[in-house]
PDB file of C-alpha atoms (C1' of nucleotides) in Angstrom:
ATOM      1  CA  UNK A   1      45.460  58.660  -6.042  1.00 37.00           C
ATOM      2  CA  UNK A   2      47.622  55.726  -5.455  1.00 35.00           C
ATOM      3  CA  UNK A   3      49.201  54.147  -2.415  1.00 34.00           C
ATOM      4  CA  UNK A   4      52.186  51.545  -2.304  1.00 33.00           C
ATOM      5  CA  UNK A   5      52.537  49.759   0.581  1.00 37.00           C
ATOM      6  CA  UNK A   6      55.247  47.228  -1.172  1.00 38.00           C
ATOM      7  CA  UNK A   7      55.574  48.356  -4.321  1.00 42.00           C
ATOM      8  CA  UNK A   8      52.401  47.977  -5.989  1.00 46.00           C
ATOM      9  CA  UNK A   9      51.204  50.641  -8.650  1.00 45.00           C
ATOM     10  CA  UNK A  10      48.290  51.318 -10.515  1.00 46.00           C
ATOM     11  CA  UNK A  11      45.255  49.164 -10.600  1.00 49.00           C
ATOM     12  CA  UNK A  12      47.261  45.946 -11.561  1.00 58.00           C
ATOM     13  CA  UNK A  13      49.613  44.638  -8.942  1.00 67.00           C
ATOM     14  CA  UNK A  14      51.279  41.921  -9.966  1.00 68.00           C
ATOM     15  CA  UNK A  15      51.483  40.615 -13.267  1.00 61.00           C
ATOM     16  CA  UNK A  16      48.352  37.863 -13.808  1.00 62.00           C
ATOM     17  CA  UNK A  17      49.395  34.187 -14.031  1.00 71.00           C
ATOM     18  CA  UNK A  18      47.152  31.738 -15.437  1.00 69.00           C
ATOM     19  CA  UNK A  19      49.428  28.340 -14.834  1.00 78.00           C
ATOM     20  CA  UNK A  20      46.932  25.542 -15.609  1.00 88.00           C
ATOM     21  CA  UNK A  21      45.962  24.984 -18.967  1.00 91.00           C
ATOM     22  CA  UNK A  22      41.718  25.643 -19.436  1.00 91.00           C
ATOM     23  CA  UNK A  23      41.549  22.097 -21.194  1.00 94.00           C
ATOM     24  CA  UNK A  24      43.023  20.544 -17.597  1.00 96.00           C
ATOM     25  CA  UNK A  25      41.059  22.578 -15.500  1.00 97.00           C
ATOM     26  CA  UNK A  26      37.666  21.504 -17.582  1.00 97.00           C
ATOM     27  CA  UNK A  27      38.726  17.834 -16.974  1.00 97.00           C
ATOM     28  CA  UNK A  28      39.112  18.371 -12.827  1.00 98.00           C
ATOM     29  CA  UNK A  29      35.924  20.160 -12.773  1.00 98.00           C
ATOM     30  CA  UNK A  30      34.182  17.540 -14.079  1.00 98.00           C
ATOM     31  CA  UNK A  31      35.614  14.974 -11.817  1.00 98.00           C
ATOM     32  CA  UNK A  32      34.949  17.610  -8.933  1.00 98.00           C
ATOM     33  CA  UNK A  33      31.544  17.946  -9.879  1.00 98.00           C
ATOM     34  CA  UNK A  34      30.751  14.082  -9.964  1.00 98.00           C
ATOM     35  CA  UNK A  35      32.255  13.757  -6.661  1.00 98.00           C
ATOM     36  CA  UNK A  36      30.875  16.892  -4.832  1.00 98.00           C
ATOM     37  CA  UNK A  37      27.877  14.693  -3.581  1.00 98.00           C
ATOM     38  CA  UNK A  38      27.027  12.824  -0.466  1.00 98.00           C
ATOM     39  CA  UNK A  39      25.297  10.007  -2.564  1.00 98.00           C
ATOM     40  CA  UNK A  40      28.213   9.523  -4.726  1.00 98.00           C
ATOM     41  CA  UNK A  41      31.276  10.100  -2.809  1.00 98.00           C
ATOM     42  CA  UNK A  42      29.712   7.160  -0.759  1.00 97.00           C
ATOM     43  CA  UNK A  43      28.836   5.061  -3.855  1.00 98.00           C
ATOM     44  CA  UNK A  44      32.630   5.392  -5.438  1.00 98.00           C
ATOM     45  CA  UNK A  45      33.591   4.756  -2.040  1.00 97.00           C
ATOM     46  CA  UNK A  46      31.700   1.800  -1.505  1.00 96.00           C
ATOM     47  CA  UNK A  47      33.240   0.707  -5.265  1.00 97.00           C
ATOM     48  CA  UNK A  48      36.516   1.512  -4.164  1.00 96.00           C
ATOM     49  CA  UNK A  49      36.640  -0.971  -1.310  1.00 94.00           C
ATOM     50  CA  UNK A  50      34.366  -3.531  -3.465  1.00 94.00           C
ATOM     51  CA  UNK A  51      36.542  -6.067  -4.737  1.00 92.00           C
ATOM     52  CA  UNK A  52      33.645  -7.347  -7.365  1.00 93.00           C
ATOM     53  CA  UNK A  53      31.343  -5.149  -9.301  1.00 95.00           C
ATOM     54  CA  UNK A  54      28.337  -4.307  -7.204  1.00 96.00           C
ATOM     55  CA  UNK A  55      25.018  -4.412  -7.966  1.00 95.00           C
ATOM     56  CA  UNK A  56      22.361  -1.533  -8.187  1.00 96.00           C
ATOM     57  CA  UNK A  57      19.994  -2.803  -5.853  1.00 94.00           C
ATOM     58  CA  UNK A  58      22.567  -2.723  -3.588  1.00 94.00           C
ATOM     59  CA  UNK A  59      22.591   0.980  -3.720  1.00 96.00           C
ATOM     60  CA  UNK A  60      19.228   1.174  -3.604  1.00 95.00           C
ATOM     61  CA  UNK A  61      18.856  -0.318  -0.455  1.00 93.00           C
ATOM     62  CA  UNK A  62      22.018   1.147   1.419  1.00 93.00           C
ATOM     63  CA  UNK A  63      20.789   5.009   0.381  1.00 94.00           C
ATOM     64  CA  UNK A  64      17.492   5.853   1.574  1.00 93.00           C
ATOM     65  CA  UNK A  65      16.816   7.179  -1.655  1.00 97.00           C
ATOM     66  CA  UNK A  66      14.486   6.540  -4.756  1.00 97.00           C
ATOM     67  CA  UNK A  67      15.675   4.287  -7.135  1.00 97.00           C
ATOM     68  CA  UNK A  68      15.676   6.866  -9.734  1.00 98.00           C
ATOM     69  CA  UNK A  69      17.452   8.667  -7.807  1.00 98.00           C
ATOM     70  CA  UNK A  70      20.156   6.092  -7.761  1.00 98.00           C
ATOM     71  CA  UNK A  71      20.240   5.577 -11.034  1.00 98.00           C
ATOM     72  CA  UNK A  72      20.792   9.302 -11.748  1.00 98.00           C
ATOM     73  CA  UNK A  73      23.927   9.303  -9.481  1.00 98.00           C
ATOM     74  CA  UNK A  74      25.397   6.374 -11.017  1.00 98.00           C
ATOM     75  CA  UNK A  75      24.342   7.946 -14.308  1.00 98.00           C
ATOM     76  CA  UNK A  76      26.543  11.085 -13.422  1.00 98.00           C
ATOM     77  CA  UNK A  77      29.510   8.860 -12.338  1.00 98.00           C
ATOM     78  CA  UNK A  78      29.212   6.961 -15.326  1.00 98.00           C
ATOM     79  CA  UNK A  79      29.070  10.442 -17.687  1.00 97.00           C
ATOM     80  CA  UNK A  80      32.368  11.479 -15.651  1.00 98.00           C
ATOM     81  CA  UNK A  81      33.998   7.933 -16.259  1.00 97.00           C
ATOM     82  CA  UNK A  82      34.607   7.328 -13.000  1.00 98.00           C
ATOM     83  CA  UNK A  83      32.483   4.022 -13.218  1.00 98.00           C
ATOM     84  CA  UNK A  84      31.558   1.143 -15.270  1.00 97.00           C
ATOM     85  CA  UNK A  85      28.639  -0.988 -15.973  1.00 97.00           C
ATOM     86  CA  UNK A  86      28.256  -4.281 -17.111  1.00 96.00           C
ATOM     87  CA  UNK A  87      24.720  -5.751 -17.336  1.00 95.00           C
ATOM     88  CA  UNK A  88      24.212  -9.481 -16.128  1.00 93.00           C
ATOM     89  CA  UNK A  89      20.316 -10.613 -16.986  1.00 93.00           C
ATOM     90  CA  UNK A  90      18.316  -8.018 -15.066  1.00 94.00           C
ATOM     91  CA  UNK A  91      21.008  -6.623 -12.817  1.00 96.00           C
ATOM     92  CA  UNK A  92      23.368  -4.198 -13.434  1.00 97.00           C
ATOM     93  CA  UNK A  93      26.850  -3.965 -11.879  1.00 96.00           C
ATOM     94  CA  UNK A  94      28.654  -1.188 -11.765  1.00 97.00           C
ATOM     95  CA  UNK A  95      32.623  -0.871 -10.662  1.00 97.00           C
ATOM     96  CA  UNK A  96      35.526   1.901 -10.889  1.00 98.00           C
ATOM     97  CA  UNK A  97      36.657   2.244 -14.204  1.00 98.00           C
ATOM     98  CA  UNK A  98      39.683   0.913 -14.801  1.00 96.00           C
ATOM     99  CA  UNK A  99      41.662   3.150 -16.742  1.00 93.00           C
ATOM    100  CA  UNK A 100      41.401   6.177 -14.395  1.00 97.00           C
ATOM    101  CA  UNK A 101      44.419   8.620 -15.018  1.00 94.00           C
ATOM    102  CA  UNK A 102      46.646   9.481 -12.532  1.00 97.00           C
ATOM    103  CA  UNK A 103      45.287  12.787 -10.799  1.00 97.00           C
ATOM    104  CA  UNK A 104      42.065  11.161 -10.524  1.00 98.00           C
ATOM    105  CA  UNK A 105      42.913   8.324  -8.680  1.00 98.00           C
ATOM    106  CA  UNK A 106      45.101  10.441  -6.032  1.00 98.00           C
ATOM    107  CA  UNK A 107      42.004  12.234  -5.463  1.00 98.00           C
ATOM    108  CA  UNK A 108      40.170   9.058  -4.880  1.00 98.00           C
ATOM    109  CA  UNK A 109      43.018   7.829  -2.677  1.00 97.00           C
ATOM    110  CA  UNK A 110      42.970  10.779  -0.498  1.00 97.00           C
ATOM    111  CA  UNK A 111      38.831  10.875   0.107  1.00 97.00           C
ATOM    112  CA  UNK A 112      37.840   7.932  -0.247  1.00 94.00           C
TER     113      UNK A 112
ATOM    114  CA  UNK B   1       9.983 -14.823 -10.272  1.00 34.00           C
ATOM    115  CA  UNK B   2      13.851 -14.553  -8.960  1.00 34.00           C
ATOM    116  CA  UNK B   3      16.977 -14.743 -11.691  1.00 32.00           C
ATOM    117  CA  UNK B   4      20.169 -15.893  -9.753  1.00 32.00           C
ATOM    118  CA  UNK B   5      23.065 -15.363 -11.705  1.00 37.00           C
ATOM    119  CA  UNK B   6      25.454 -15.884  -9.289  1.00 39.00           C
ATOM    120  CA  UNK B   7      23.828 -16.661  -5.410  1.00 42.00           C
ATOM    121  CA  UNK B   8      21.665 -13.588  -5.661  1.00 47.00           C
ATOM    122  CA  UNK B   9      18.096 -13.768  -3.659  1.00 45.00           C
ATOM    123  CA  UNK B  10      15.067 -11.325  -3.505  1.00 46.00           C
ATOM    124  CA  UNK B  11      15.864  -7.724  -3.623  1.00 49.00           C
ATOM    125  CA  UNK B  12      18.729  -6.869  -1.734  1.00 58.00           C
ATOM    126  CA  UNK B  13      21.623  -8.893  -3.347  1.00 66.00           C
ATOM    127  CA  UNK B  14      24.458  -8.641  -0.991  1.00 67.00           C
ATOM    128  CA  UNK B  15      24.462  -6.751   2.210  1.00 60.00           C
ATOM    129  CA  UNK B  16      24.707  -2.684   2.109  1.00 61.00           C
ATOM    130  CA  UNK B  17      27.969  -1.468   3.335  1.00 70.00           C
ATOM    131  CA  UNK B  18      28.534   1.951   4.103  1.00 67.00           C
ATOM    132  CA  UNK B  19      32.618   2.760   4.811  1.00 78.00           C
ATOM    133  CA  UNK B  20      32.949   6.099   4.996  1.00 88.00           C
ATOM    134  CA  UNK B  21      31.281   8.120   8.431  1.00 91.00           C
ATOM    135  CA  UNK B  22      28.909  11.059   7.467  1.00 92.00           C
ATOM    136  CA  UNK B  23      30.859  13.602   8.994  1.00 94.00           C
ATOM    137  CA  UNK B  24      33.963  13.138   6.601  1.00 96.00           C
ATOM    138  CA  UNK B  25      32.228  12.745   3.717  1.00 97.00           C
ATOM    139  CA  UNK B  26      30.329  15.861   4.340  1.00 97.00           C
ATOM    140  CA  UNK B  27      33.497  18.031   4.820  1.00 97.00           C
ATOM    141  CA  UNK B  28      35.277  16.196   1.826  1.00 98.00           C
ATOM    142  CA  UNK B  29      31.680  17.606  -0.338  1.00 98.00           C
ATOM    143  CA  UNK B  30      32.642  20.861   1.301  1.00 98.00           C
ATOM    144  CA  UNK B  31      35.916  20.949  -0.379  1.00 98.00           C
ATOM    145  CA  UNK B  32      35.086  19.360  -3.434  1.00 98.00           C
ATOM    146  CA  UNK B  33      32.120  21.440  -4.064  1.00 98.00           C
ATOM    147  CA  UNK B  34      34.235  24.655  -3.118  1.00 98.00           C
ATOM    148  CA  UNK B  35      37.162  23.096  -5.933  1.00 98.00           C
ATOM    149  CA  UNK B  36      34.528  22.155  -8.853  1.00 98.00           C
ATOM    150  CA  UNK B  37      34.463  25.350 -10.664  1.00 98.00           C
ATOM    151  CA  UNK B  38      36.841  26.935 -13.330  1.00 98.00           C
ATOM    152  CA  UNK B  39      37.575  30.036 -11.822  1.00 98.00           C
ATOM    153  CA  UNK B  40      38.127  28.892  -8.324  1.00 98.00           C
ATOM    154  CA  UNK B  41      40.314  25.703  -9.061  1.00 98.00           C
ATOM    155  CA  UNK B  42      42.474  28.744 -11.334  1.00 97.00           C
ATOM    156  CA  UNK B  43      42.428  30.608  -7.994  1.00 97.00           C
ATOM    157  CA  UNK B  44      43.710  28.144  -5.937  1.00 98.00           C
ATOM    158  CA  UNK B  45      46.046  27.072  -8.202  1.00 97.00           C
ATOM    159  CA  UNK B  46      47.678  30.393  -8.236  1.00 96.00           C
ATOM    160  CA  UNK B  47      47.870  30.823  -4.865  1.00 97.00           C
ATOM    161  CA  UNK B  48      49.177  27.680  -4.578  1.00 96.00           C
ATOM    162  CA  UNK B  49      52.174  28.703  -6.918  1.00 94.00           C
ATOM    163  CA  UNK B  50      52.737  32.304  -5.351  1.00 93.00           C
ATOM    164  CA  UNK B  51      55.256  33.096  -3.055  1.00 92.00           C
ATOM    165  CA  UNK B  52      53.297  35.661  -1.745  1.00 93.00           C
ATOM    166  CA  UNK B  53      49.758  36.217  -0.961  1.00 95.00           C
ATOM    167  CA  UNK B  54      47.862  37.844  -3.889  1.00 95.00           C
ATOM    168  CA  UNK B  55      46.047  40.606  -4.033  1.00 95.00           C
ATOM    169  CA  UNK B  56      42.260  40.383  -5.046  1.00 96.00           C
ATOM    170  CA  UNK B  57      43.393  43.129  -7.723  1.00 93.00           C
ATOM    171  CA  UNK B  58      45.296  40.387  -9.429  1.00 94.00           C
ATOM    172  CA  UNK B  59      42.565  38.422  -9.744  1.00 95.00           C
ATOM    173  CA  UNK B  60      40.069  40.624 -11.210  1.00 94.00           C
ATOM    174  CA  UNK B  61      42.670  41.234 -13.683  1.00 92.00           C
ATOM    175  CA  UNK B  62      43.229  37.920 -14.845  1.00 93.00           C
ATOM    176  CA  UNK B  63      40.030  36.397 -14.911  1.00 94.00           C
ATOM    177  CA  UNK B  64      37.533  38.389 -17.482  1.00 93.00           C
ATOM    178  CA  UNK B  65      35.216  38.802 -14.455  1.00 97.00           C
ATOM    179  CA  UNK B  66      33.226  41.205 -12.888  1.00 97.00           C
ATOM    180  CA  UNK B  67      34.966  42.425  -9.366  1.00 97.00           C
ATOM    181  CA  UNK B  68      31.682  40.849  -7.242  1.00 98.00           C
ATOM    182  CA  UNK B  69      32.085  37.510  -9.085  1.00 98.00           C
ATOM    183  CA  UNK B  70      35.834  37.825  -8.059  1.00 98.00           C
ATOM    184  CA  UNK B  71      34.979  38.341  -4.693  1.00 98.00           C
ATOM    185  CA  UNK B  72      31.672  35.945  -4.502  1.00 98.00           C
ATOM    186  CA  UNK B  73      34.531  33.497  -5.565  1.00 98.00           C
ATOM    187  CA  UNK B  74      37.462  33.912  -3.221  1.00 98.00           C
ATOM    188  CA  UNK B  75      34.516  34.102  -0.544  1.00 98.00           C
ATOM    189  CA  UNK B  76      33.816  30.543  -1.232  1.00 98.00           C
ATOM    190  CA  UNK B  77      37.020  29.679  -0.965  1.00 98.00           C
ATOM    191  CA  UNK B  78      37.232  31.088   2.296  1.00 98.00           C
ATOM    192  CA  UNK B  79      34.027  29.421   3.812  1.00 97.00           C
ATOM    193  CA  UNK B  80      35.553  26.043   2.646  1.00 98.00           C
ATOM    194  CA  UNK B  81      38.572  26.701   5.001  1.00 97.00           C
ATOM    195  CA  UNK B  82      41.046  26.804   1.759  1.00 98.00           C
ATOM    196  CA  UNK B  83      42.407  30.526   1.737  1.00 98.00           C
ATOM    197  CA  UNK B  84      43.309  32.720   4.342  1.00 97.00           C
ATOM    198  CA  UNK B  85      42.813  36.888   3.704  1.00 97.00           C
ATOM    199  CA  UNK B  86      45.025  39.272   5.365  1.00 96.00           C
ATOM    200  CA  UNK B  87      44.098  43.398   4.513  1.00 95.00           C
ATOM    201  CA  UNK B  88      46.555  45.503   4.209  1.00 92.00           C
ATOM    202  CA  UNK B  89      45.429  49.140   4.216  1.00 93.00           C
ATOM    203  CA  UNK B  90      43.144  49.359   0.752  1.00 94.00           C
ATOM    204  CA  UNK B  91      44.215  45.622  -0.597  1.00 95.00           C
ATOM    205  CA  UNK B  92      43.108  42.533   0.610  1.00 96.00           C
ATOM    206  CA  UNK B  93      45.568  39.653   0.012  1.00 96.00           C
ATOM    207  CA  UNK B  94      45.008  35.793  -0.319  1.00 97.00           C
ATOM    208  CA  UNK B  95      46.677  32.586   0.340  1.00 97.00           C
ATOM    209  CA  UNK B  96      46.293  29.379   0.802  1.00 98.00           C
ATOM    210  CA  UNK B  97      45.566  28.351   4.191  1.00 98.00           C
ATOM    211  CA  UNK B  98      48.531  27.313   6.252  1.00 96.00           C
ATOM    212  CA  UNK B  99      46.392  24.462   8.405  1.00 93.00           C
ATOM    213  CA  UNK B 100      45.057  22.579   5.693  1.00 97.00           C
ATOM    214  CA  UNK B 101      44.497  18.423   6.510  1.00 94.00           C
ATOM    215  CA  UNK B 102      46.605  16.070   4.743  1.00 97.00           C
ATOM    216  CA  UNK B 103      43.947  15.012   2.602  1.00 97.00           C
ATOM    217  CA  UNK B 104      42.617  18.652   0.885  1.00 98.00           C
ATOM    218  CA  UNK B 105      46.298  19.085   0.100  1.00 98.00           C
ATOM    219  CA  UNK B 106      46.381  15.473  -1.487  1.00 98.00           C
ATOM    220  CA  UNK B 107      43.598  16.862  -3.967  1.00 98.00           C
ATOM    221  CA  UNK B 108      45.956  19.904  -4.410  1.00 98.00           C
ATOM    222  CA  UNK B 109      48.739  18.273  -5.200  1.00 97.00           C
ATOM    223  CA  UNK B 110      46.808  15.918  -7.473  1.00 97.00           C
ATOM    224  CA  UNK B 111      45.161  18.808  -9.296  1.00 97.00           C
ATOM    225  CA  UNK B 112      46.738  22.092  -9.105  1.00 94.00           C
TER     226      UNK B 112
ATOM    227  C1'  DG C   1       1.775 -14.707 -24.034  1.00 76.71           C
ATOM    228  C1'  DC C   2       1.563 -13.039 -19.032  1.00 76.71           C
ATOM    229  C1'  DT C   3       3.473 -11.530 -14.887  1.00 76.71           C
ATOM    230  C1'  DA C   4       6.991 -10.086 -11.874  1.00 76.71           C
ATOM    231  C1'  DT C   5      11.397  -7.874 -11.016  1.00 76.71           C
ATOM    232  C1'  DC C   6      15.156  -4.712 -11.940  1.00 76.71           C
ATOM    233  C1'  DT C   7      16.800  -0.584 -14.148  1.00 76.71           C
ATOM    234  C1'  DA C   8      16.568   3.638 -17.012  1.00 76.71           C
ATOM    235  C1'  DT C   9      14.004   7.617 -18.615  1.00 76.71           C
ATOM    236  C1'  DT C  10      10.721  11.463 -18.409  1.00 76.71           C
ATOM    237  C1'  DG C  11       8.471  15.324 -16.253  1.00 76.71           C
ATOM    238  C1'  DA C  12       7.939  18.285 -12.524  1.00 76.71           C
ATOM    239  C1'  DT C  13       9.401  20.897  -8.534  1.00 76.71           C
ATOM    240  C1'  DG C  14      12.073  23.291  -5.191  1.00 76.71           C
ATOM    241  C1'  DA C  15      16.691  24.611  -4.049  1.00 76.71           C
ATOM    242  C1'  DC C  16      21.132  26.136  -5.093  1.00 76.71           C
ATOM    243  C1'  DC C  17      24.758  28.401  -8.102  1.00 76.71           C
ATOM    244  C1'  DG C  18      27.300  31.726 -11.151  1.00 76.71           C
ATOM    245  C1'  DT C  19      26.953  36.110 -12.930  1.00 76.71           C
ATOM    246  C1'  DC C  20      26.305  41.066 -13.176  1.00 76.71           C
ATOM    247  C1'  DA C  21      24.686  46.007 -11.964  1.00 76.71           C
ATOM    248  C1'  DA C  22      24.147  48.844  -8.232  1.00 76.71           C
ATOM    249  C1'  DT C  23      25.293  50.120  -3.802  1.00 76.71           C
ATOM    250  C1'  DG C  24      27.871  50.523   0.513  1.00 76.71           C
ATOM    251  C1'  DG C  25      32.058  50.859   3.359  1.00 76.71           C
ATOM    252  C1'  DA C  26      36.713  51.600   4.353  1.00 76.71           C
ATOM    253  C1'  DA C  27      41.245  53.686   3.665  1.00 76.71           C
ATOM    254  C1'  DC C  28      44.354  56.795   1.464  1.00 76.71           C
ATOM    255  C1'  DG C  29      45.866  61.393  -0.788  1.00 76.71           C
ATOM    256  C1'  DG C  30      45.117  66.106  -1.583  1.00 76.71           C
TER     257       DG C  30
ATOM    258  C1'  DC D   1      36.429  67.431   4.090  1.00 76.71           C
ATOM    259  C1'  DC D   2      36.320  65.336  -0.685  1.00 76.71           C
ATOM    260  C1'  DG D   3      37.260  62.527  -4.374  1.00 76.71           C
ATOM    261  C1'  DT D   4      39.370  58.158  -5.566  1.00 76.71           C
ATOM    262  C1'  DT D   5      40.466  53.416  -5.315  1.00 76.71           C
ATOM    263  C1'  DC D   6      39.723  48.835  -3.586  1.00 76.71           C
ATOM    264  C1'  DC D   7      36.784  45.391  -1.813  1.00 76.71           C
ATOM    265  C1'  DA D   8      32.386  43.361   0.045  1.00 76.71           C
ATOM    266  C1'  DT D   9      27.364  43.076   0.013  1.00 76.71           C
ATOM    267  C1'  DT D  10      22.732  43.146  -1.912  1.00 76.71           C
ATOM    268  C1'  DG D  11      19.256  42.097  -5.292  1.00 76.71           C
ATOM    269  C1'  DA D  12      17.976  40.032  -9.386  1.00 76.71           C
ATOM    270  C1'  DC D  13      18.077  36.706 -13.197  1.00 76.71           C
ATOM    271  C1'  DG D  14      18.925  32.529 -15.799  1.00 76.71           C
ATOM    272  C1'  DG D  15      20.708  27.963 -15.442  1.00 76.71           C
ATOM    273  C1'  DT D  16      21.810  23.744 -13.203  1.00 76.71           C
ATOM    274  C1'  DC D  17      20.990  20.174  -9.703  1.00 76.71           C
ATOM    275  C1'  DA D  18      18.852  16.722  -6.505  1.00 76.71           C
ATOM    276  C1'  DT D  19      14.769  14.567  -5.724  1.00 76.71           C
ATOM    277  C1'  DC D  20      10.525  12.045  -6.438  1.00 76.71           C
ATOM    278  C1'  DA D  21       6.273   9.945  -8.883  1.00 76.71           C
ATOM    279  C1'  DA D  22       5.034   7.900 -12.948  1.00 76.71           C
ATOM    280  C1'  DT D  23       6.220   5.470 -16.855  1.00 76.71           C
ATOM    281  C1'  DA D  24       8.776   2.652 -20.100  1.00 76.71           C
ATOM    282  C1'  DG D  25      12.166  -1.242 -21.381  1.00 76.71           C
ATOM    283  C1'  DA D  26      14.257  -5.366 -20.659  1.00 76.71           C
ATOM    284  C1'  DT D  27      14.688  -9.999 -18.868  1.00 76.71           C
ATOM    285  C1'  DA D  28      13.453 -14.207 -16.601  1.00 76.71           C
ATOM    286  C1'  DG D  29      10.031 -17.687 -15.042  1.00 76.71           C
ATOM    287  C1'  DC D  30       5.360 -19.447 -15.434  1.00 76.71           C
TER     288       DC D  30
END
DNA sequence: GCTATCTATTGATGACCGTCAATGGAACGG
DNA sequence: CCGTTCCATTGACGGTCATCAATAGATAGC
């Protein structure tokens, strides 16, 4: 009925640990998400390295991809406030946000 | 016909520049996409806390899931190179890999 | 006003994902 | 053997995502 290779008894082994609080873990995923793209892991790459704001025609021609398409991704980095946008006439330039916490910009650090 | 803000021409504003090669960014998606969900980031977490490798029993315990969600889950894991599984007559135990690059365990450290 | 350019939005489509119920497979105890 | 426990796999279902074509909005120059 039971077996106890270490010391292990019923169906619970261990007690269950749930370290990080959910709130935390919401806020990574969502970062996680944004980033868990080709298209965009390139983009906030390319905005990491950009030292001015870079325009979305830019994008558009560097991605092989539909400008709507572009503008979704950006859109998504932009709902995960990873980026910013500031519109000049008819362009729009988008950069890193600025005020990226801590956790978020180690990630970016070590991928990008 | 053409707006020059700053020394902008036609369509493509300032040359593309793409950084980062393919291959890395696809096996940084790999990871990313394998992090960017609640229960799995909780997972790895975890295991990244334990002294020991965990048994998949633990998990189903803590984590209000069914047991093929639990296991759909630390499967994932495992394709993405994160965990390692060594069975042990009926129990199947879990840790973190042991080889993992310096940047995957940069997003660990930053996260969980 | 009219036209051209850049960007965002909408709608549609095909693919992928998270979840569970049901099943299968393996190992242990009696 | 046989029943039990643990884990993985399969099949199905609803939801989300990435992508494009088409359209709309906004701005600048004529």
């Amino acid at each position: 009925m039971k077996a106890t290779p270490a010391e292990r008894t019923k169906g619970v082994c261990s007690p269950p640990s749930i370290p990080l609080p959910a709130v935390r873990v919401d806020a990574s995923v969502e970062i996680l998400k944004a980033l868990a793209d080709p298209t965009r892991l390139q983009m906030v790459g390319v905005l990491k390295r950009a030292s001015e704001p870079v325009c979305i025609c830019d994008f558009t021609a560097a991605f092989a991809l539909s400008q709507p398409t572009i503008s979704h991704h950006v859109g998504k980095l932009r709902e995960a406030g990873l980026v910013e946008v500031t519109k000049s006439g008819i362009w729009a330039y988008y950069r890193l946000a600025r005020n990226l916490d801590v956790r978020t910009r180690a990630v970016l650090d070590a991928l990008v």
